[in-house]
Coordinates of N, CA and C in Angstrom, one line a residue:
M1 N -11.2 -3.1 6.1 CA -11.4 -4.3 5.4 C -12.1 -5.3 6.3
R2 N -12.6 -6.4 5.7 CA -13.2 -7.5 6.4 C -12.5 -8.8 6.2
P3 N -11.4 -8.9 7.0 CA -10.6 -10.2 6.8 C -11.4 -11.3 7.5
T4 N -11.0 -12.5 7.1 CA -11.5 -13.7 7.8 C -10.5 -14.1 8.9
G5 N -10.9 -14.7 9.9 CA -10.0 -15.2 10.9 C -10.0 -14.5 12.2
T6 N -9.1 -14.9 13.1 CA -9.0 -14.4 14.4 C -8.2 -13.1 14.5
A7 N -8.2 -12.5 15.6 CA -7.4 -11.2 15.8 C -6.0 -11.4 15.5
G8 N -5.4 -12.6 15.8 CA -4.0 -12.8 15.5 C -3.7 -12.9 14.0
W9 N -4.6 -13.5 13.3 CA -4.5 -13.5 11.8 C -4.6 -12.1 11.3
A10 N -5.6 -11.4 11.7 CA -5.8 -10.0 11.3 C -4.6 -9.1 11.6
G11 N -4.0 -9.4 12.8 CA -2.8 -8.6 13.3 C -1.6 -8.8 12.4
L12 N -1.5 -9.9 11.6 CA -0.4 -10.0 10.7 C -0.3 -9.0 9.6
R13 N -1.5 -8.3 9.4 CA -1.5 -7.3 8.4 C -0.6 -6.1 8.7
S14 N -0.2 -6.0 10.0 CA 0.8 -4.9 10.3 C 2.1 -5.2 9.5
F15 N 2.5 -6.4 9.3 CA 3.7 -6.8 8.6 C 3.5 -6.6 7.1
L16 N 2.3 -6.9 6.6 CA 2.0 -6.7 5.2 C 2.1 -5.2 4.9
A17 N 1.5 -4.4 5.8 CA 1.5 -2.9 5.6 C 2.9 -2.4 5.7
A18 N 3.7 -2.9 6.6 CA 5.1 -2.4 6.7 C 5.9 -2.8 5.4
N19 N 5.7 -4.0 4.9 CA 6.4 -4.4 3.7 C 6.0 -3.5 2.5
A20 N 4.7 -3.2 2.4 CA 4.2 -2.4 1.3 C 4.7 -0.9 1.5
L21 N 4.7 -0.4 2.7 CA 5.2 0.9 3.0 C 6.6 1.0 2.7
F22 N 7.4 0.0 3.0 CA 8.8 0.0 2.7 C 9.1 0.1 1.2
E23 N 8.3 -0.7 0.5 CA 8.5 -0.7 -1.0 C 8.1 0.7 -1.6
T24 N 7.0 1.3 -1.1 CA 6.6 2.6 -1.6 C 7.6 3.6 -1.3
L25 N 8.1 3.6 0.0 CA 9.2 4.6 0.3 C 10.4 4.4 -0.5
A26 N 10.8 3.2 -0.8 CA 12.0 2.9 -1.6 C 11.9 3.4 -3.0
L27 N 10.7 3.9 -3.5 CA 10.6 4.5 -4.8 C 11.2 5.9 -4.7
Y28 N 11.3 6.5 -3.5 CA 11.7 7.9 -3.3 C 13.1 8.1 -2.7
V29 N 13.5 7.1 -1.9 CA 14.9 7.2 -1.3 C 15.6 5.8 -1.4
T30 N 16.9 5.9 -1.3 CA 17.7 4.6 -1.4 C 17.2 3.6 -0.3
R31 N 17.1 2.4 -0.7 CA 16.6 1.3 0.1 C 17.4 1.2 1.4
S32 N 18.7 1.3 1.2 CA 19.6 1.1 2.4 C 19.4 2.1 3.5
R33 N 18.7 3.2 3.2 CA 18.4 4.2 4.3 C 17.2 3.8 5.1
L34 N 16.4 2.8 4.6 CA 15.2 2.4 5.3 C 15.4 1.1 6.1
S35 N 14.6 1.0 7.2 CA 14.5 -0.3 7.9 C 13.2 -0.3 8.6
M36 N 12.9 -1.5 9.1 CA 11.6 -1.7 9.8 C 11.8 -2.0 11.3
K37 N 11.1 -1.3 12.1 CA 11.2 -1.4 13.6 C 10.0 -2.2 14.0
W38 N 10.2 -3.3 14.7 CA 9.1 -4.1 15.2 C 8.2 -3.3 16.2
P39 N 6.9 -3.4 16.1 CA 6.2 -4.2 15.1 C 5.6 -3.3 14.0
N40 N 5.7 -2.0 14.1 CA 4.9 -1.2 13.2 C 5.4 0.1 12.7
D41 N 6.7 0.3 12.7 CA 7.3 1.6 12.3 C 8.3 1.3 11.1
V42 N 8.4 2.3 10.3 CA 9.4 2.3 9.2 C 10.4 3.5 9.6
L43 N 11.7 3.2 9.6 CA 12.7 4.1 9.9 C 13.4 4.6 8.6
L44 N 13.7 5.9 8.6 CA 14.6 6.5 7.6 C 15.8 7.1 8.3
D45 N 17.0 6.6 8.0 CA 18.2 7.1 8.7 C 18.0 7.1 10.2
N46 N 17.4 6.0 10.7 CA 17.1 5.7 12.1 C 16.1 6.7 12.8
G47 N 15.4 7.4 12.0 CA 14.3 8.3 12.5 C 13.0 7.7 12.0
K48 N 11.9 7.9 12.7 CA 10.6 7.4 12.3 C 10.0 8.2 11.2
V49 N 9.9 7.6 10.0 CA 9.3 8.3 8.9 C 7.8 7.9 8.7
A50 N 7.5 6.7 9.2 CA 6.1 6.2 9.1 C 5.7 5.3 10.2
G51 N 4.5 5.2 10.5 CA 3.9 4.3 11.5 C 2.6 3.7 11.0
I52 N 2.3 2.6 11.6 CA 1.2 1.8 11.2 C 0.4 1.5 12.5
L53 N -0.9 1.6 12.5 CA -1.7 1.3 13.6 C -2.9 0.4 13.1
L54 N -3.1 -0.7 13.8 CA -4.3 -1.6 13.4 C -5.3 -1.4 14.5
E55 N -6.6 -1.4 14.1 CA -7.7 -1.4 15.0 C -8.7 -2.5 14.5
T56 N -9.2 -3.3 15.4 CA -10.2 -4.3 15.0 C -11.5 -4.2 15.7
V57 N -12.5 -4.7 15.1 CA -13.8 -4.8 15.7 C -14.3 -6.2 15.6
S58 N -14.7 -6.8 16.7 CA -15.1 -8.2 16.7 C -16.4 -8.4 17.5
S59 N -17.2 -9.3 17.1 CA -18.4 -9.7 17.8 C -18.2 -11.1 18.4
G60 N -17.1 -11.7 18.2 CA -16.9 -13.1 18.7 C -15.4 -13.4 18.5
A61 N -15.1 -14.6 18.2 CA -13.7 -15.0 18.0 C -13.1 -14.5 16.7
E62 N -14.0 -14.3 15.8 CA -13.5 -13.8 14.5 C -13.6 -12.3 14.4
V63 N -12.6 -11.7 13.6 CA -12.6 -10.3 13.4 C -13.7 -9.9 12.4
D64 N -14.5 -8.9 12.7 CA -15.5 -8.4 11.8 C -14.9 -7.3 10.8
W65 N -14.1 -6.4 11.4 CA -13.6 -5.3 10.7 C -12.1 -5.1 11.1
L66 N -11.3 -4.7 10.1 CA -9.9 -4.3 10.4 C -9.7 -3.0 9.7
I67 N -9.2 -2.0 10.5 CA -8.8 -0.7 10.0 C -7.3 -0.6 10.1
I68 N -6.6 -0.3 9.0 CA -5.2 -0.1 9.0 C -4.9 1.4 8.8
G69 N -4.4 2.0 9.8 CA -4.0 3.4 9.7 C -2.5 3.6 9.5
I70 N -2.2 4.4 8.5 CA -0.8 4.6 8.2 C -0.5 6.1 8.1
G71 N 0.6 6.5 8.8 CA 1.0 7.9 8.8 C 2.4 8.0 8.2
V72 N 2.6 8.9 7.2 CA 3.9 9.0 6.6 C 4.3 10.5 6.5
N73 N 5.5 10.8 6.9 CA 6.0 12.2 6.8 C 6.6 12.3 5.4
L74 N 5.8 12.9 4.5 CA 6.3 13.0 3.1 C 7.3 14.2 3.0
S75 N 6.8 15.4 3.4 CA 7.7 16.5 3.1 C 8.5 17.0 4.3
V76 N 7.8 17.1 5.5 CA 8.5 17.6 6.7 C 8.2 16.7 7.9
A77 N 9.1 16.7 8.8 CA 8.8 15.9 10.1 C 8.2 16.9 11.1
P78 N 7.4 16.3 12.0 CA 6.9 17.2 13.1 C 8.0 17.8 13.9
E79 N 7.8 19.1 14.3 CA 8.8 19.8 15.1 C 8.3 19.7 16.6
G80 N 9.3 19.9 17.4 CA 9.0 20.0 18.9 C 8.9 18.7 19.6
V81 N 9.2 17.6 18.9 CA 9.2 16.3 19.5 C 10.4 16.1 20.3
R82 N 10.3 16.0 21.7 CA 11.5 15.9 22.5 C 11.6 14.5 23.1
D83 N 12.8 14.1 23.4 CA 13.1 12.8 24.0 C 12.5 11.6 23.3
A84 N 12.3 11.7 22.0 CA 11.8 10.5 21.3 C 13.0 9.5 21.1
A85 N 12.7 8.3 21.3 CA 13.7 7.3 21.1 C 14.1 7.2 19.6
F86 N 13.1 7.5 18.8 CA 13.3 7.5 17.3 C 12.7 8.8 16.8
P87 N 13.6 9.9 16.7 CA 13.1 11.2 16.3 C 12.4 11.1 15.0
P88 N 11.4 12.0 14.8 CA 10.7 12.0 13.5 C 11.6 12.4 12.4
S89 N 11.4 11.7 11.2 CA 12.1 12.1 10.0 C 11.1 12.2 8.9
A90 N 11.6 12.7 7.8 CA 10.6 12.8 6.6 C 11.4 12.5 5.3
L91 N 10.6 12.2 4.3 CA 11.2 12.0 3.0 C 11.9 13.3 2.5
G92 N 11.3 14.5 2.9 CA 11.8 15.7 2.5 C 11.5 16.0 1.1
R93 N 10.4 15.5 0.6 CA 10.0 15.6 -0.8 C 8.7 16.4 -0.9
D94 N 8.8 17.6 -1.4 CA 7.6 18.4 -1.7 C 6.9 18.0 -3.0
D95 N 7.6 17.2 -3.8 CA 7.0 16.8 -5.1 C 6.3 15.5 -5.0
V96 N 6.1 14.9 -3.8 CA 5.3 13.7 -3.7 C 3.9 14.0 -3.3
A97 N 3.0 13.9 -4.2 CA 1.6 14.1 -3.9 C 1.0 13.0 -3.0
P98 N 0.3 13.3 -1.9 CA -0.2 12.2 -1.1 C -1.1 11.2 -1.8
R99 N -1.9 11.7 -2.8 CA -2.7 10.7 -3.5 C -1.9 9.8 -4.3
D100 N -0.8 10.3 -4.9 CA 0.1 9.4 -5.7 C 0.8 8.4 -4.8
F101 N 1.2 8.9 -3.7 CA 1.9 8.0 -2.7 C 0.9 6.9 -2.3
L102 N -0.3 7.3 -1.9 CA -1.3 6.3 -1.5 C -1.7 5.3 -2.6
T103 N -1.7 5.7 -3.9 CA -2.0 4.8 -5.0 C -0.9 3.8 -5.1
R104 N 0.3 4.2 -5.0 CA 1.4 3.2 -5.0 C 1.4 2.3 -3.8
L105 N 1.2 2.9 -2.7 CA 1.1 2.1 -1.5 C 0.0 1.0 -1.6
A106 N -1.2 1.4 -2.1 CA -2.3 0.5 -2.2 C -1.9 -0.7 -3.2
G107 N -1.2 -0.4 -4.2 CA -0.8 -1.5 -5.1 C 0.2 -2.5 -4.5
F108 N 1.1 -1.9 -3.7 CA 2.0 -2.8 -3.0 C 1.3 -3.6 -1.9
Y109 N 0.4 -3.0 -1.2 CA -0.4 -3.7 -0.2 C -1.2 -4.8 -0.8
A110 N -1.9 -4.5 -1.9 CA -2.7 -5.6 -2.6 C -1.8 -6.8 -2.9
T111 N -0.6 -6.6 -3.3 CA 0.4 -7.7 -3.6 C 0.7 -8.4 -2.4
E112 N 0.9 -7.8 -1.3 CA 1.2 -8.4 0.0 C 0.0 -9.2 0.5
E113 N -1.2 -8.7 0.3 CA -2.4 -9.4 0.7 C -2.6 -10.7 -0.1
D114 N -2.3 -10.6 -1.4 CA -2.4 -11.7 -2.3 C -1.4 -12.8 -1.8
I115 N -0.2 -12.4 -1.5 CA 0.9 -13.4 -1.0 C 0.4 -14.1 0.2
L116 N -0.2 -13.3 1.2 CA -0.7 -13.9 2.4 C -1.8 -14.9 2.1
T117 N -2.7 -14.5 1.2 CA -3.8 -15.4 0.9 C -3.4 -16.7 0.2
R118 N -2.4 -16.6 -0.7 CA -2.0 -17.7 -1.5 C -0.9 -18.6 -0.8
L119 N 0.0 -17.9 -0.1 CA 1.2 -18.6 0.4 C 1.3 -18.6 1.9
G120 N 0.5 -17.9 2.6 CA 0.6 -17.8 4.1 C 1.6 -16.7 4.5
F121 N 1.8 -16.7 5.8 CA 2.6 -15.6 6.4 C 4.1 -15.7 6.2
E122 N 4.6 -16.9 5.9 CA 6.1 -17.1 5.9 C 6.8 -16.2 4.9
P123 N 6.3 -16.1 3.6 CA 7.0 -15.2 2.7 C 7.0 -13.7 3.2
I124 N 5.9 -13.3 3.8 CA 5.7 -12.0 4.4 C 6.8 -11.8 5.5
R125 N 6.8 -12.7 6.4 CA 7.8 -12.7 7.5 C 9.2 -12.6 7.0
E126 N 9.6 -13.5 6.0 CA 10.9 -13.4 5.5 C 11.3 -12.1 4.9
K127 N 10.4 -11.5 4.1 CA 10.6 -10.2 3.5 C 10.8 -9.1 4.6
W128 N 9.9 -9.2 5.6 CA 10.0 -8.2 6.7 C 11.4 -8.3 7.4
L129 N 11.8 -9.5 7.7 CA 13.1 -9.8 8.4 C 14.3 -9.3 7.6
R130 N 14.2 -9.3 6.2 CA 15.3 -8.8 5.4 C 15.5 -7.3 5.6
Q131 N 14.5 -6.6 6.0 CA 14.6 -5.1 6.2 C 14.6 -4.7 7.7
A132 N 14.6 -5.7 8.6 CA 14.4 -5.4 10.0 C 15.6 -4.6 10.6
A133 N 15.3 -3.6 11.4 CA 16.3 -2.9 12.1 C 16.8 -3.7 13.3
R134 N 18.1 -3.8 13.4 CA 18.8 -4.3 14.5 C 18.7 -5.9 14.7
L135 N 18.3 -6.5 13.6 CA 18.2 -8.0 13.7 C 19.6 -8.5 14.0
G136 N 19.7 -9.4 15.0 CA 20.9 -10.0 15.5 C 21.6 -9.2 16.5
E137 N 21.1 -8.0 16.9 CA 21.7 -7.1 17.9 C 20.9 -7.1 19.2
V138 N 21.5 -6.6 20.2 CA 20.8 -6.5 21.5 C 19.8 -5.3 21.5
I139 N 18.6 -5.6 21.8 CA 17.6 -4.6 21.9 C 16.8 -4.7 23.2
T140 N 16.0 -3.8 23.5 CA 15.1 -3.8 24.7 C 13.7 -3.7 24.3
A141 N 12.8 -4.6 24.9 CA 11.4 -4.5 24.7 C 10.7 -4.2 26.0
R142 N 9.9 -3.2 26.0 CA 9.2 -2.8 27.2 C 7.7 -3.1 27.0
T143 N 7.3 -4.0 27.9 CA 5.9 -4.4 27.9 C 5.2 -3.6 29.0
G144 N 3.9 -3.8 29.2 CA 3.3 -3.1 30.3 C 3.7 -3.6 31.7
R145 N 4.4 -4.7 31.7 CA 4.8 -5.3 33.0 C 6.3 -5.4 33.2
E146 N 7.1 -5.5 32.1 CA 8.5 -5.7 32.3 C 9.3 -5.1 31.2
E147 N 10.6 -5.1 31.4 CA 11.6 -4.7 30.4 C 12.4 -5.9 30.1
I148 N 12.5 -6.3 28.8 CA 13.3 -7.5 28.5 C 14.4 -7.1 27.5
T149 N 15.6 -7.4 27.8 CA 16.7 -7.1 27.0 C 17.3 -8.4 26.5
G150 N 17.6 -8.5 25.2 CA 18.2 -9.7 24.6 C 18.5 -9.4 23.1
R151 N 19.1 -10.4 22.5 CA 19.4 -10.4 21.1 C 18.2 -10.6 20.2
F152 N 17.9 -9.7 19.3 CA 16.8 -9.9 18.4 C 17.1 -11.0 17.5
D153 N 16.4 -12.2 17.7 CA 16.7 -13.4 16.9 C 15.9 -13.5 15.7
T154 N 14.6 -13.3 15.8 CA 13.7 -13.4 14.6 C 12.3 -13.0 15.0
L155 N 11.4 -13.2 14.0 CA 10.0 -13.1 14.2 C 9.5 -14.5 14.1
D156 N 8.5 -14.9 15.0 CA 8.0 -16.2 14.9 C 6.8 -16.2 13.9
E157 N 6.2 -17.4 13.8 CA 5.1 -17.6 12.8 C 3.8 -16.8 13.1
A158 N 3.8 -16.2 14.3 CA 2.6 -15.3 14.7 C 3.0 -13.9 14.7
G159 N 4.2 -13.5 14.2 CA 4.7 -12.2 14.2 C 5.2 -11.7 15.5
R160 N 5.4 -12.6 16.5 CA 6.0 -12.2 17.8 C 7.5 -12.0 17.7
L161 N 7.9 -11.0 18.4 CA 9.4 -10.7 18.5 C 10.0 -11.8 19.3
V162 N 11.1 -12.4 18.8 CA 11.8 -13.5 19.5 C 13.2 -12.9 20.0
L163 N 13.4 -12.9 21.3 CA 14.6 -12.4 21.9 C 15.3 -13.5 22.5
D164 N 16.6 -13.6 22.3 CA 17.5 -14.6 23.0 C 18.0 -13.8 24.2
T165 N 17.6 -14.2 25.4 CA 18.0 -13.5 26.7 C 18.8 -14.4 27.5
P166 N 19.5 -13.9 28.5 CA 20.3 -14.7 29.4 C 19.4 -15.8 30.1
A167 N 18.1 -15.5 30.3 CA 17.2 -16.5 30.9 C 16.5 -17.5 29.9
G168 N 16.9 -17.3 28.6 CA 16.4 -18.2 27.5 C 15.6 -17.4 26.5
E169 N 15.0 -18.1 25.6 CA 14.2 -17.5 24.5 C 12.9 -16.8 25.1
R170 N 12.6 -15.6 24.6 CA 11.3 -14.9 25.0 C 10.6 -14.5 23.7
R171 N 9.3 -14.8 23.7 CA 8.5 -14.4 22.5 C 7.5 -13.4 23.0
I172 N 7.5 -12.2 22.4 CA 6.8 -11.1 22.8 C 5.8 -10.6 21.8
S173 N 4.6 -10.5 22.2 CA 3.5 -10.2 21.2 C 3.2 -8.7 21.2
A174 N 3.5 -8.0 22.3 CA 3.3 -6.5 22.3 C 4.3 -5.8 23.2
A175 N 4.9 -4.8 22.6 CA 5.9 -4.1 23.4 C 6.4 -2.9 22.6
E176 N 7.0 -1.9 23.3 CA 7.8 -0.9 22.7 C 9.2 -1.3 22.6
V177 N 9.9 -1.1 21.5 CA 11.2 -1.6 21.3 C 12.2 -0.4 21.2
F178 N 13.3 -0.6 21.9 CA 14.4 0.4 22.0 C 15.7 -0.2 21.7
F179 N 16.6 0.6 21.0 CA 17.9 0.1 20.6 C 18.9 1.0 21.4

């Protein structure tokens, strides 16, 4: 897609995609079995059923192109994955055609994009937080430079993870999260 705005604005699409993915998966499994792991995974029974990856192309301060990649384990989970913090899981549904899943996902994504355009990020953020894994609990975020442990307080207006740590509030824009 060709969004307008900065890389930070384009990056918010990870949360739109997660919300849309959650709603699509909820058509096939009970909602209470699903949760969202910051910043870009959807969990099914605490295993990773889907992931989202954003790539951008820019020629200046504004993003020229945004690619949203989404992977979903519809029927089976990959085998042989060892020592994964979140082992792969799958819907376990052979009756879900990828094209049908994608059509439903596209509809939910279009709704999320419309909400962002008309109302801003706040409703997207609120919806994502309602499904967030481990909100209010102690988690660990590993960045390229450090490991930060604290209580998962919220997401801020830029989609950053907000942790309440013994040293005070920390806002994290990129990390791997572990529970």
